[in-house]
Amino acid sequence: MEKLLFFSQNCGKISEVQKLFKGLSINLISLKDLDIKNQPNETGKSFPENARIKSMFGYKHFNIPCFADDSGICVEALDWKPGVLSKNYLESFETNVDCLKNIINQVKQTGKKKALFKTSICLTLKENYHIVFEGKIEGEISSNIIGGGGFGYDPIFIPKGHNETFAEMSTYRKNLLSHRSIAISKLINFFS
Ligand code: IMP
């Protein structure tokens, strides 16, 4: 395979995924390396559906094998939402900090601390040929916003069995545990 496209412009995701592909004989590129004006509408009702919309779009647009990730957080105190609407939820607040504070307050009010991250990766190798790989990690919402690394909801998510948020961990450490790294490992196994 000459090139494999990761259909993402999210620097946080790209950095995690690039590190997981390091040392492999796969020429991984992302949307940061290409010129793209249009983005598909993520109208799916589930992570796999949205991942498939994006990977199919990338495959058709650039005519190279393509995979896309759709991820999100599910919070017990929010009835396990926002899930597939995680991006819209974050963007519905004036700042990310407002959103994270709001989640922490909901957790304090309800006493429900549990949360999980989910990822679906869809790989499109040819038209109408898609393979989906899933990853999930359980944990809880921290009582404060902690850590300067990562992105999105990382500063409030403490993976089960740990006492730091994802945002306090290096990419290397997050990659030993995360929902995305679980799904990407399955993708890499598929290629090998
Ligand atoms: P999407 O998969 O790009 O649609 O992302 C959905 C939302 O979930 C975005 O707001 C991301 O910031 C957030 N998100 C996805 N993966 C992670 C993660 O690994 N850590 C923190 N937030 C994430």
CSV table of C-alpha atoms and ligand atoms in Angstrom, one decimal:
chain,number,residue,atom,x,y,z
A,1,MET,CA,0.0,0.0,0.0
A,2,GLU,CA,1.5,3.3,-1.1
A,3,LYS,CA,-0.3,5.6,1.3
A,4,LEU,CA,-2.9,5.3,4.0
A,5,LEU,CA,-5.0,8.3,4.8
A,6,PHE,CA,-6.2,9.1,8.4
A,7,PHE,CA,-9.2,11.3,7.7
A,8,SER,CA,-8.8,13.8,10.5
A,9,GLN,CA,-7.7,17.4,11.0
A,10,ASN,CA,-7.7,17.0,14.8
A,11,CYS,CA,-4.1,17.6,15.9
A,12,GLY,CA,-4.6,15.7,19.1
A,13,LYS,CA,-5.9,12.6,17.4
A,14,ILE,CA,-3.3,12.8,14.6
A,15,SER,CA,-0.4,13.0,17.1
A,16,GLU,CA,-1.8,9.9,19.0
A,17,VAL,CA,-2.3,7.9,15.8
A,18,GLN,CA,1.1,8.8,14.3
A,19,LYS,CA,2.8,7.5,17.4
A,20,LEU,CA,1.0,4.2,17.2
A,21,PHE,CA,2.0,3.8,13.6
A,22,LYS,CA,5.7,4.7,14.3
A,23,GLY,CA,8.1,2.0,13.0
A,24,LEU,CA,5.6,0.4,10.7
A,25,SER,CA,6.1,0.3,7.0
A,26,ILE,CA,2.9,2.2,6.3
A,27,ASN,CA,3.0,5.7,4.8
A,28,LEU,CA,0.4,7.3,7.0
A,29,ILE,CA,-0.9,10.8,6.0
A,30,SER,CA,-3.7,12.9,7.4
A,31,LEU,CA,-5.8,15.8,6.2
A,32,LYS,CA,-3.0,18.1,7.4
A,33,ASP,CA,-1.0,16.8,4.5
A,34,LEU,CA,-3.7,17.3,1.9
A,35,ASP,CA,-5.9,20.1,0.5
A,36,ILE,CA,-9.5,19.6,1.3
A,37,LYS,CA,-12.3,22.2,1.2
A,38,ASN,CA,-15.4,20.2,2.0
A,39,GLN,CA,-16.1,18.0,5.0
A,40,PRO,CA,-18.8,15.4,5.1
A,41,ASN,CA,-21.8,16.0,7.4
A,42,GLU,CA,-21.6,13.7,10.4
A,43,THR,CA,-25.3,12.7,10.3
A,44,GLY,CA,-24.9,9.2,11.6
A,45,LYS,CA,-26.6,8.1,14.8
A,46,SER,CA,-23.7,6.0,16.0
A,47,PHE,CA,-19.9,6.1,16.2
A,48,PRO,CA,-19.5,3.4,13.5
A,49,GLU,CA,-21.9,5.2,11.1
A,50,ASN,CA,-20.1,8.5,11.4
A,51,ALA,CA,-16.7,6.9,11.1
A,52,ARG,CA,-17.9,5.2,7.9
A,53,ILE,CA,-19.3,8.5,6.5
A,54,LYS,CA,-15.9,10.1,7.0
A,55,SER,CA,-13.7,7.2,5.7
A,56,MET,CA,-15.9,6.7,2.6
A,57,PHE,CA,-15.8,10.4,1.9
A,58,GLY,CA,-12.0,10.4,2.2
A,59,TYR,CA,-11.6,7.3,0.0
A,60,LYS,CA,-13.9,8.8,-2.7
A,61,HIS,CA,-12.3,12.2,-2.6
A,62,PHE,CA,-8.6,11.1,-2.8
A,63,ASN,CA,-8.9,7.6,-4.2
A,64,ILE,CA,-6.6,6.1,-1.6
A,65,PRO,CA,-7.2,3.7,1.3
A,66,CYS,CA,-8.6,5.7,4.1
A,67,PHE,CA,-9.7,5.3,7.7
A,68,ALA,CA,-11.5,7.7,10.0
A,69,ASP,CA,-12.2,7.8,13.8
A,70,ASP,CA,-15.4,8.8,15.5
A,71,SER,CA,-15.2,9.1,19.2
A,72,GLY,CA,-16.8,10.6,22.2
A,73,ILE,CA,-17.5,10.5,25.9
A,74,CYS,CA,-20.5,8.9,27.6
A,75,VAL,CA,-21.2,10.3,31.1
A,76,GLU,CA,-23.3,8.5,33.7
A,77,ALA,CA,-24.5,11.8,35.2
A,78,LEU,CA,-25.8,12.9,31.8
A,79,ASP,CA,-27.7,9.6,31.2
A,80,TRP,CA,-24.6,8.4,29.3
A,81,LYS,CA,-24.7,11.3,26.9
A,82,PRO,CA,-23.3,13.2,24.9
A,83,GLY,CA,-21.9,10.1,23.2
A,84,VAL,CA,-22.0,10.6,19.4
A,85,LEU,CA,-22.9,14.2,20.0
A,86,SER,CA,-19.7,14.9,22.0
A,87,LYS,CA,-18.3,17.5,19.5
A,88,ASN,CA,-21.6,19.4,19.4
A,89,TYR,CA,-21.9,19.3,23.1
A,90,LEU,CA,-18.4,20.8,23.6
A,91,GLU,CA,-19.2,23.5,21.0
A,92,SER,CA,-22.5,24.4,22.6
A,93,PHE,CA,-20.7,26.1,25.4
A,94,GLU,CA,-18.8,29.4,25.1
A,95,THR,CA,-15.5,27.7,26.0
A,96,ASN,CA,-14.3,24.1,26.6
A,97,VAL,CA,-13.7,25.0,30.2
A,98,ASP,CA,-17.4,25.9,30.6
A,99,CYS,CA,-18.4,22.6,29.2
A,100,LEU,CA,-16.0,20.6,31.4
A,101,LYS,CA,-17.1,22.6,34.5
A,102,ASN,CA,-20.7,21.9,33.7
A,103,ILE,CA,-20.1,18.1,33.5
A,104,ILE,CA,-18.2,18.3,36.9
A,105,ASN,CA,-21.2,20.1,38.4
A,106,GLN,CA,-23.7,17.5,37.1
A,107,VAL,CA,-21.5,14.8,38.6
A,108,LYS,CA,-21.4,16.6,42.0
A,109,GLN,CA,-25.2,17.0,41.9
A,110,THR,CA,-26.0,13.4,41.0
A,111,GLY,CA,-23.1,11.6,42.7
A,112,LYS,CA,-22.8,9.6,39.5
A,113,LYS,CA,-19.1,9.6,38.6
A,114,LYS,CA,-18.8,7.0,35.9
A,115,ALA,CA,-17.8,7.8,32.3
A,116,LEU,CA,-16.4,6.0,29.3
A,117,PHE,CA,-14.8,6.9,26.1
A,118,LYS,CA,-15.6,5.1,22.9
A,119,THR,CA,-14.0,5.0,19.5
A,120,SER,CA,-15.0,3.5,16.2
A,121,ILE,CA,-12.5,3.4,13.4
A,122,CYS,CA,-13.8,2.6,9.9
A,123,LEU,CA,-11.3,1.5,7.2
A,124,THR,CA,-12.4,1.9,3.6
A,125,LEU,CA,-10.2,0.0,1.2
A,126,LYS,CA,-12.4,0.1,-1.8
A,127,GLU,CA,-15.9,1.4,-2.6
A,128,ASN,CA,-18.5,-0.4,-0.4
A,129,TYR,CA,-15.7,-2.3,1.4
A,130,HIS,CA,-15.5,-1.1,5.0
A,131,ILE,CA,-14.1,-2.7,8.2
A,132,VAL,CA,-14.9,-1.3,11.6
A,133,PHE,CA,-12.7,-1.6,14.7
A,134,GLU,CA,-13.9,-0.6,18.2
A,135,GLY,CA,-12.2,0.6,21.4
A,136,LYS,CA,-13.6,1.5,24.8
A,137,ILE,CA,-12.2,2.6,28.1
A,138,GLU,CA,-14.1,3.0,31.4
A,139,GLY,CA,-13.2,5.5,34.1
A,140,GLU,CA,-14.7,8.4,36.1
A,141,ILE,CA,-15.0,12.2,35.9
A,142,SER,CA,-12.5,14.0,38.1
A,143,SER,CA,-13.6,16.6,40.6
A,144,ASN,CA,-11.6,19.3,38.9
A,145,ILE,CA,-10.2,20.2,35.5
A,146,ILE,CA,-6.7,18.8,35.7
A,147,GLY,CA,-3.8,18.6,33.2
A,148,GLY,CA,-2.5,20.5,30.3
A,149,GLY,CA,-2.0,17.7,27.7
A,150,GLY,CA,-4.4,15.9,25.5
A,151,PHE,CA,-7.5,17.5,24.0
A,152,GLY,CA,-11.3,17.6,24.3
A,153,TYR,CA,-12.6,15.9,27.5
A,154,ASP,CA,-9.1,14.6,28.5
A,155,PRO,CA,-8.8,17.0,31.5
A,156,ILE,CA,-11.8,15.5,33.3
A,157,PHE,CA,-11.4,11.8,32.5
A,158,ILE,CA,-9.6,9.5,34.9
A,159,PRO,CA,-9.2,6.0,33.5
A,160,LYS,CA,-10.2,3.1,35.8
A,161,GLY,CA,-7.3,1.9,37.9
A,162,HIS,CA,-5.4,5.2,37.6
A,163,ASN,CA,-5.4,8.5,39.6
A,164,GLU,CA,-4.5,11.0,36.8
A,165,THR,CA,-6.6,12.4,34.0
A,166,PHE,CA,-5.7,11.7,30.4
A,167,ALA,CA,-4.6,15.3,30.2
A,168,GLU,CA,-2.0,14.7,32.9
A,169,MET,CA,-0.5,11.8,30.9
A,170,SER,CA,2.0,11.9,28.1
A,171,THR,CA,0.7,10.8,24.7
A,172,TYR,CA,2.8,7.6,25.2
A,173,ARG,CA,0.9,6.8,28.5
A,174,LYS,CA,-2.5,7.7,27.1
A,175,ASN,CA,-1.7,5.4,24.2
A,176,LEU,CA,-1.1,2.5,26.5
A,177,LEU,CA,-4.7,2.7,27.7
A,178,SER,CA,-7.0,4.7,25.5
A,179,HIS,CA,-10.1,3.8,23.5
A,180,ARG,CA,-8.4,5.1,20.4
A,181,SER,CA,-5.2,3.0,20.9
A,182,ILE,CA,-7.3,-0.1,21.4
A,183,ALA,CA,-9.2,0.4,18.1
A,184,ILE,CA,-6.0,1.4,16.2
A,185,SER,CA,-4.2,-1.7,17.5
A,186,LYS,CA,-6.9,-3.8,15.9
A,187,LEU,CA,-6.5,-1.9,12.7
A,188,ILE,CA,-2.7,-2.4,12.7
A,189,ASN,CA,-3.2,-6.1,13.5
A,190,PHE,CA,-5.5,-6.3,10.5
A,191,PHE,CA,-2.7,-4.9,8.2
A,192,SER,CA,-0.1,-7.3,9.7
B,1,IMP,P1,-15.0,13.5,16.8
B,1,IMP,O1,-14.7,12.0,16.8
B,1,IMP,O2,-13.8,14.2,16.1
B,1,IMP,O3,-16.3,13.8,16.2
B,1,IMP,O4,-14.9,14.0,18.3
B,1,IMP,C1,-15.9,14.1,19.2
B,1,IMP,C2,-15.6,14.9,20.4
B,1,IMP,O5,-15.1,14.1,21.4
B,1,IMP,C3,-14.7,16.1,20.1
B,1,IMP,O6,-15.1,17.2,20.8
B,1,IMP,C4,-13.4,15.6,20.7
B,1,IMP,O7,-12.6,16.6,21.3
B,1,IMP,C5,-13.9,14.6,21.8
B,1,IMP,N1,-12.9,13.5,21.9
B,1,IMP,C6,-12.7,12.5,21.0
B,1,IMP,N2,-11.7,11.7,21.4
B,1,IMP,C7,-11.3,12.2,22.5
B,1,IMP,C8,-10.2,11.8,23.4
B,1,IMP,O8,-9.4,10.9,23.2
B,1,IMP,N3,-10.0,12.6,24.5
B,1,IMP,C9,-10.8,13.7,24.8
B,1,IMP,N4,-11.8,14.1,24.0
B,1,IMP,C10,-12.0,13.3,22.9
